Short mmCIF file of N, CA, C and O in Angstrom, two decimals:
data_model
loop_
_atom_site.label_atom_id
_atom_site.label_comp_id
_atom_site.label_asym_id
_atom_site.label_seq_id
_atom_site.Cartn_x
_atom_site.Cartn_y
_atom_site.Cartn_z
N GLY A 1 -49.43 164.75 199.83
CA GLY A 1 -50.29 165.52 200.67
C GLY A 1 -51.65 164.86 200.83
O GLY A 1 -52.25 164.86 201.91
N LYS A 2 -52.16 164.29 199.74
CA LYS A 2 -53.48 163.67 199.80
C LYS A 2 -53.46 162.40 200.64
O LYS A 2 -54.41 162.11 201.36
N LEU A 3 -52.38 161.66 200.55
CA LEU A 3 -52.27 160.45 201.38
C LEU A 3 -52.22 160.82 202.85
O LEU A 3 -52.82 160.15 203.69
N PHE A 4 -51.52 161.90 203.19
CA PHE A 4 -51.46 162.36 204.57
C PHE A 4 -52.85 162.75 205.06
O PHE A 4 -53.25 162.39 206.17
N MET A 5 -53.59 163.49 204.23
CA MET A 5 -54.93 163.90 204.62
C MET A 5 -55.85 162.69 204.76
O MET A 5 -56.71 162.65 205.64
N LEU A 6 -55.66 161.69 203.94
CA LEU A 6 -56.46 160.48 204.02
C LEU A 6 -56.16 159.72 205.31
O LEU A 6 -57.08 159.20 205.96
N THR A 7 -54.90 159.71 205.74
CA THR A 7 -54.57 159.02 206.99
C THR A 7 -55.17 159.73 208.20
O THR A 7 -55.43 159.10 209.21
N LYS A 8 -55.42 161.03 208.07
CA LYS A 8 -56.06 161.80 209.14
C LYS A 8 -57.59 161.77 209.01
O LYS A 8 -58.30 162.44 209.74
N LEU A 9 -58.09 161.00 208.02
CA LEU A 9 -59.52 160.85 207.73
C LEU A 9 -60.18 162.18 207.36
O LEU A 9 -61.34 162.42 207.68
N HIS A 10 -59.43 163.03 206.67
CA HIS A 10 -59.99 164.27 206.14
C HIS A 10 -60.22 164.06 204.65
O HIS A 10 -59.28 164.09 203.87
N LEU A 11 -61.46 163.82 204.28
CA LEU A 11 -61.79 163.60 202.88
C LEU A 11 -62.49 164.84 202.34
O LEU A 11 -63.38 165.38 202.97
N SER A 12 -62.06 165.27 201.18
CA SER A 12 -62.67 166.42 200.53
C SER A 12 -63.37 165.95 199.26
O SER A 12 -62.72 165.43 198.34
N LEU A 13 -64.68 166.11 199.21
CA LEU A 13 -65.44 165.69 198.05
C LEU A 13 -64.97 166.44 196.80
O LEU A 13 -64.87 165.85 195.72
N MET A 14 -64.66 167.71 196.95
CA MET A 14 -64.21 168.50 195.80
C MET A 14 -62.88 167.98 195.26
O MET A 14 -62.69 167.94 194.04
N GLU A 15 -61.99 167.57 196.12
CA GLU A 15 -60.70 167.02 195.67
C GLU A 15 -60.92 165.67 194.96
O GLU A 15 -60.26 165.39 193.96
N ILE A 16 -61.82 164.87 195.47
CA ILE A 16 -62.10 163.58 194.84
C ILE A 16 -62.69 163.80 193.45
O ILE A 16 -62.30 163.15 192.48
N ILE A 17 -63.65 164.74 193.34
CA ILE A 17 -64.25 165.05 192.05
C ILE A 17 -63.20 165.61 191.09
O ILE A 17 -63.15 165.22 189.92
N ASN A 18 -62.34 166.49 191.58
CA ASN A 18 -61.29 167.07 190.77
C ASN A 18 -60.34 165.99 190.23
O ASN A 18 -59.99 165.98 189.06
N ASP A 19 -59.96 165.06 191.09
CA ASP A 19 -59.07 163.97 190.66
C ASP A 19 -59.77 163.05 189.66
O ASP A 19 -59.16 162.60 188.69
N ALA A 20 -61.05 162.76 189.89
CA ALA A 20 -61.80 161.90 188.97
C ALA A 20 -61.93 162.55 187.60
O ALA A 20 -61.76 161.89 186.57
N LEU A 21 -62.22 163.85 187.56
CA LEU A 21 -62.31 164.55 186.28
C LEU A 21 -60.97 164.56 185.56
O LEU A 21 -60.90 164.38 184.35
N GLY A 22 -59.90 164.78 186.30
CA GLY A 22 -58.58 164.74 185.70
C GLY A 22 -58.26 163.37 185.11
O GLY A 22 -57.69 163.27 184.03
N LEU A 23 -58.67 162.32 185.82
CA LEU A 23 -58.46 160.96 185.32
C LEU A 23 -59.24 160.72 184.03
O LEU A 23 -58.71 160.17 183.06
N VAL A 24 -60.50 161.14 184.00
CA VAL A 24 -61.34 160.94 182.81
C VAL A 24 -60.76 161.71 181.62
O VAL A 24 -60.63 161.17 180.52
N ILE A 25 -60.38 162.96 181.86
CA ILE A 25 -59.82 163.77 180.77
C ILE A 25 -58.51 163.17 180.26
O ILE A 25 -58.27 163.09 179.06
N SER A 26 -57.68 162.69 181.16
CA SER A 26 -56.41 162.07 180.76
C SER A 26 -56.66 160.79 179.98
O SER A 26 -55.98 160.52 178.98
N ALA A 27 -57.63 159.99 180.40
CA ALA A 27 -57.93 158.74 179.71
C ALA A 27 -58.44 159.00 178.30
O ALA A 27 -58.03 158.34 177.34
N VAL A 28 -59.33 159.98 178.17
CA VAL A 28 -59.85 160.32 176.84
C VAL A 28 -58.72 160.84 175.96
O VAL A 28 -58.59 160.44 174.79
N GLY A 29 -57.88 161.70 176.50
CA GLY A 29 -56.74 162.21 175.74
C GLY A 29 -55.79 161.10 175.32
O GLY A 29 -55.28 161.09 174.20
N LEU A 30 -55.56 160.15 176.22
CA LEU A 30 -54.68 159.03 175.91
C LEU A 30 -55.25 158.18 174.77
O LEU A 30 -54.54 157.80 173.84
N VAL A 31 -56.54 157.92 174.83
CA VAL A 31 -57.18 157.11 173.78
C VAL A 31 -57.11 157.84 172.44
O VAL A 31 -56.73 157.25 171.42
N LEU A 32 -57.45 159.13 172.44
CA LEU A 32 -57.40 159.89 171.18
C LEU A 32 -55.98 159.97 170.62
O LEU A 32 -55.77 159.82 169.42
N THR A 33 -55.02 160.20 171.49
CA THR A 33 -53.63 160.29 171.04
C THR A 33 -53.15 158.96 170.49
O THR A 33 -52.50 158.91 169.43
N THR A 34 -53.48 157.88 171.18
CA THR A 34 -53.06 156.54 170.72
C THR A 34 -53.70 156.20 169.39
O THR A 34 -53.04 155.68 168.48
N GLN A 35 -55.00 156.49 169.26
CA GLN A 35 -55.69 156.18 168.01
C GLN A 35 -55.14 157.02 166.85
O GLN A 35 -54.98 156.52 165.75
N ALA A 36 -54.86 158.28 167.11
CA ALA A 36 -54.31 159.14 166.06
C ALA A 36 -52.90 158.68 165.66
O ALA A 36 -52.55 158.71 164.48
N ALA A 37 -52.11 158.26 166.64
CA ALA A 37 -50.74 157.82 166.35
C ALA A 37 -50.72 156.54 165.52
O ALA A 37 -49.84 156.35 164.69
N THR A 38 -51.68 155.66 165.75
CA THR A 38 -51.72 154.40 164.99
C THR A 38 -52.58 154.52 163.75
O THR A 38 -52.79 153.55 163.05
N GLU A 39 -53.05 155.72 163.49
CA GLU A 39 -53.86 156.02 162.31
C GLU A 39 -55.12 155.16 162.24
O GLU A 39 -55.58 154.79 161.16
N ASN A 40 -55.68 154.84 163.41
CA ASN A 40 -56.93 154.09 163.47
C ASN A 40 -58.13 155.01 163.66
O ASN A 40 -59.22 154.56 163.92
N SER A 41 -57.90 156.29 163.54
CA SER A 41 -58.96 157.25 163.82
C SER A 41 -59.03 158.28 162.72
O SER A 41 -58.01 158.67 162.15
N SER A 42 -60.25 158.70 162.44
CA SER A 42 -60.41 159.78 161.47
C SER A 42 -60.45 161.14 162.17
O SER A 42 -60.72 162.16 161.54
N PHE A 43 -60.18 161.14 163.46
CA PHE A 43 -60.24 162.36 164.26
C PHE A 43 -59.34 163.45 163.69
O PHE A 43 -59.73 164.60 163.56
N THR A 44 -58.12 163.09 163.33
CA THR A 44 -57.16 164.10 162.85
C THR A 44 -57.44 164.56 161.44
O THR A 44 -56.87 165.55 160.98
N GLU A 45 -58.32 163.87 160.74
CA GLU A 45 -58.64 164.26 159.37
C GLU A 45 -59.66 165.39 159.33
O GLU A 45 -59.85 166.02 158.29
N SER A 46 -60.33 165.65 160.42
CA SER A 46 -61.35 166.68 160.47
C SER A 46 -60.82 167.89 161.25
O SER A 46 -60.70 167.84 162.48
N PRO A 47 -60.53 168.98 160.54
CA PRO A 47 -60.04 170.18 161.23
C PRO A 47 -61.03 170.70 162.27
O PRO A 47 -60.63 171.20 163.32
N VAL A 48 -62.32 170.57 162.01
CA VAL A 48 -63.33 171.05 162.95
C VAL A 48 -63.24 170.28 164.26
O VAL A 48 -63.32 170.86 165.35
N MET A 49 -63.05 168.98 164.19
CA MET A 49 -62.94 168.17 165.41
C MET A 49 -61.68 168.52 166.19
O MET A 49 -61.70 168.61 167.41
N VAL A 50 -60.59 168.72 165.49
CA VAL A 50 -59.34 169.05 166.15
C VAL A 50 -59.43 170.41 166.83
O VAL A 50 -59.06 170.56 168.01
N VAL A 51 -59.95 171.41 166.12
CA VAL A 51 -60.07 172.75 166.69
C VAL A 51 -61.06 172.75 167.84
O VAL A 51 -60.81 173.36 168.89
N SER A 52 -62.20 172.06 167.69
CA SER A 52 -63.19 172.04 168.77
C SER A 52 -62.63 171.32 170.00
O SER A 52 -62.86 171.75 171.13
N ALA A 53 -61.87 170.25 169.80
CA ALA A 53 -61.25 169.56 170.93
C ALA A 53 -60.23 170.46 171.62
O ALA A 53 -60.13 170.46 172.86
N THR A 54 -59.51 171.25 170.85
CA THR A 54 -58.54 172.17 171.42
C THR A 54 -59.24 173.26 172.24
O THR A 54 -58.81 173.58 173.36
N VAL A 55 -60.33 173.77 171.71
CA VAL A 55 -61.08 174.81 172.42
C VAL A 55 -61.67 174.25 173.71
O VAL A 55 -61.57 174.87 174.78
N VAL A 56 -62.28 173.08 173.63
CA VAL A 56 -62.86 172.46 174.83
C VAL A 56 -61.77 172.18 175.86
O VAL A 56 -61.95 172.44 177.05
N GLY A 57 -60.63 171.67 175.41
CA GLY A 57 -59.52 171.42 176.32
C GLY A 57 -59.01 172.69 176.97
O GLY A 57 -58.72 172.71 178.17
N GLY A 58 -58.92 173.76 176.20
CA GLY A 58 -58.49 175.04 176.75
C GLY A 58 -59.48 175.58 177.78
O GLY A 58 -59.08 176.06 178.85
N LEU A 59 -60.77 175.49 177.47
CA LEU A 59 -61.79 175.95 178.42
C LEU A 59 -61.78 175.12 179.70
O LEU A 59 -61.87 175.67 180.80
N LEU A 60 -61.68 173.81 179.56
CA LEU A 60 -61.60 172.96 180.75
C LEU A 60 -60.34 173.25 181.56
O LEU A 60 -60.38 173.26 182.79
N GLY A 61 -59.24 173.52 180.89
CA GLY A 61 -58.01 173.88 181.58
C GLY A 61 -58.18 175.15 182.39
O GLY A 61 -57.74 175.23 183.53
N LEU A 62 -58.85 176.15 181.81
CA LEU A 62 -59.11 177.39 182.55
C LEU A 62 -60.02 177.16 183.74
O LEU A 62 -59.79 177.71 184.83
N VAL A 63 -61.07 176.36 183.54
CA VAL A 63 -61.98 176.06 184.65
C VAL A 63 -61.23 175.38 185.78
O VAL A 63 -61.38 175.76 186.95
N PHE A 64 -60.43 174.38 185.47
CA PHE A 64 -59.66 173.68 186.50
C PHE A 64 -58.64 174.61 187.16
O PHE A 64 -58.39 174.52 188.36
N TYR A 65 -58.05 175.51 186.38
CA TYR A 65 -57.10 176.47 186.95
C TYR A 65 -57.80 177.37 187.95
O TYR A 65 -57.33 177.57 189.06
N TRP A 66 -58.95 177.95 187.54
CA TRP A 66 -59.69 178.84 188.45
C TRP A 66 -60.18 178.09 189.67
O TRP A 66 -60.18 178.61 190.77
N TRP A 67 -60.62 176.85 189.47
CA TRP A 67 -61.09 176.04 190.59
C TRP A 67 -59.96 175.79 191.58
O TRP A 67 -60.11 175.94 192.79
N GLY A 68 -58.80 175.43 191.06
CA GLY A 68 -57.64 175.20 191.92
C GLY A 68 -57.21 176.46 192.65
O GLY A 68 -56.86 176.42 193.84
N GLN A 69 -57.23 177.59 191.95
CA GLN A 69 -56.87 178.85 192.59
C GLN A 69 -57.85 179.19 193.71
O GLN A 69 -57.43 179.66 194.77
N SER A 70 -59.13 178.98 193.47
CA SER A 70 -60.11 179.30 194.52
C SER A 70 -59.92 178.39 195.73
O SER A 70 -60.08 178.83 196.88
N GLN A 71 -59.56 177.13 195.50
CA GLN A 71 -59.30 176.23 196.62
C GLN A 71 -58.07 176.68 197.41
O GLN A 71 -58.07 176.63 198.64
N GLU A 72 -57.05 177.13 196.70
CA GLU A 72 -55.85 177.61 197.37
C GLU A 72 -56.15 178.86 198.20
O GLU A 72 -55.69 179.01 199.33
N LEU A 73 -56.95 179.76 197.64
CA LEU A 73 -57.31 180.98 198.37
C LEU A 73 -58.17 180.65 199.58
O LEU A 73 -58.00 181.24 200.65
N ASP A 74 -59.11 179.71 199.43
CA ASP A 74 -59.93 179.29 200.57
C ASP A 74 -59.06 178.68 201.67
O ASP A 74 -59.28 178.93 202.85
N ALA A 75 -58.09 177.88 201.28
CA ALA A 75 -57.19 177.26 202.27
C ALA A 75 -56.36 178.33 202.98
O ALA A 75 -56.15 178.26 204.19
N ALA A 76 -55.91 179.32 202.23
CA ALA A 76 -55.12 180.40 202.84
C ALA A 76 -55.99 181.20 203.82
O ALA A 76 -55.53 181.56 204.91
N ARG A 77 -57.23 181.48 203.43
CA ARG A 77 -58.13 182.20 204.34
C ARG A 77 -58.40 181.38 205.60
O ARG A 77 -58.43 181.92 206.71
N GLY A 78 -58.61 180.08 205.43
CA GLY A 78 -58.85 179.21 206.59
C GLY A 78 -57.65 179.17 207.51
O GLY A 78 -57.80 179.21 208.73
N ALA A 79 -56.45 179.11 206.95
CA ALA A 79 -55.24 179.10 207.78
C ALA A 79 -55.08 180.43 208.51
O ALA A 79 -54.69 180.45 209.68
N LYS A 80 -55.42 181.52 207.85
CA LYS A 80 -55.31 182.84 208.49
C LYS A 80 -56.32 182.95 209.63
O LYS A 80 -55.99 183.46 210.70
N GLN A 81 -57.54 182.46 209.41
CA GLN A 81 -58.55 182.50 210.46
C GLN A 81 -58.15 181.63 211.64
O GLN A 81 -58.34 182.01 212.80
N ALA A 82 -57.58 180.47 211.36
CA ALA A 82 -57.13 179.58 212.44
C ALA A 82 -56.01 180.23 213.24
O ALA A 82 -55.98 180.14 214.47
N ALA A 83 -55.10 180.90 212.56
CA ALA A 83 -54.01 181.58 213.24
C ALA A 83 -54.55 182.74 214.09
O ALA A 83 -54.07 182.97 215.20
N THR A 84 -55.54 183.44 213.58
CA THR A 84 -56.15 184.55 214.34
C THR A 84 -56.83 184.03 215.59
O THR A 84 -56.70 184.61 216.68
N LYS A 85 -57.55 182.91 215.48
CA LYS A 85 -58.23 182.33 216.64
C LYS A 85 -57.21 181.85 217.68
O LYS A 85 -57.41 182.02 218.87
N THR A 86 -56.12 181.25 217.21
CA THR A 86 -55.09 180.75 218.12
C THR A 86 -54.44 181.91 218.87
O THR A 86 -54.23 181.84 220.08
N SER A 87 -54.11 183.00 218.15
CA SER A 87 -53.48 184.14 218.82
C SER A 87 -54.47 184.83 219.76
O SER A 87 -54.06 185.35 220.79
N ALA A 88 -55.75 184.82 219.44
CA ALA A 88 -56.75 185.42 220.33
C ALA A 88 -56.87 184.61 221.61
O ALA A 88 -57.05 185.17 222.69
N ARG A 89 -56.78 183.31 221.53
CA ARG A 89 -56.85 182.45 222.72
C ARG A 89 -55.65 182.67 223.61
O ARG A 89 -55.73 182.62 224.83
N ARG A 90 -54.49 182.85 223.02
CA ARG A 90 -53.27 183.07 223.79
C ARG A 90 -53.31 184.41 224.51
O ARG A 90 -52.76 184.55 225.61
N GLY A 91 -53.96 185.38 223.91
CA GLY A 91 -54.03 186.71 224.49
C GLY A 91 -55.01 186.80 225.64
O GLY A 91 -54.98 187.74 226.42
N MET A 92 -55.88 185.80 225.79
CA MET A 92 -56.88 185.85 226.87
C MET A 92 -56.28 185.60 228.19
O MET A 92 -55.53 185.10 228.70
#
């Protein structure tokens, strides 16, 4: 879907920011997971760090969920408004 929108030259700054944040979070998670798996990190030895990382991850997940839901609702409202305008033009 994003490639299609890009070919139509419709760029959404919010989508770009959302994708960039997802990439950063995934990269950090990958590094932490790799380091913990190879036992090169003391991250897993500290329960406070593990619990705080879990809480931060959960909060970020909720923020991204709500953000995505609001974008979906905005898109649905926009589609409904466009359909209303189209039907109003046909009725003229």
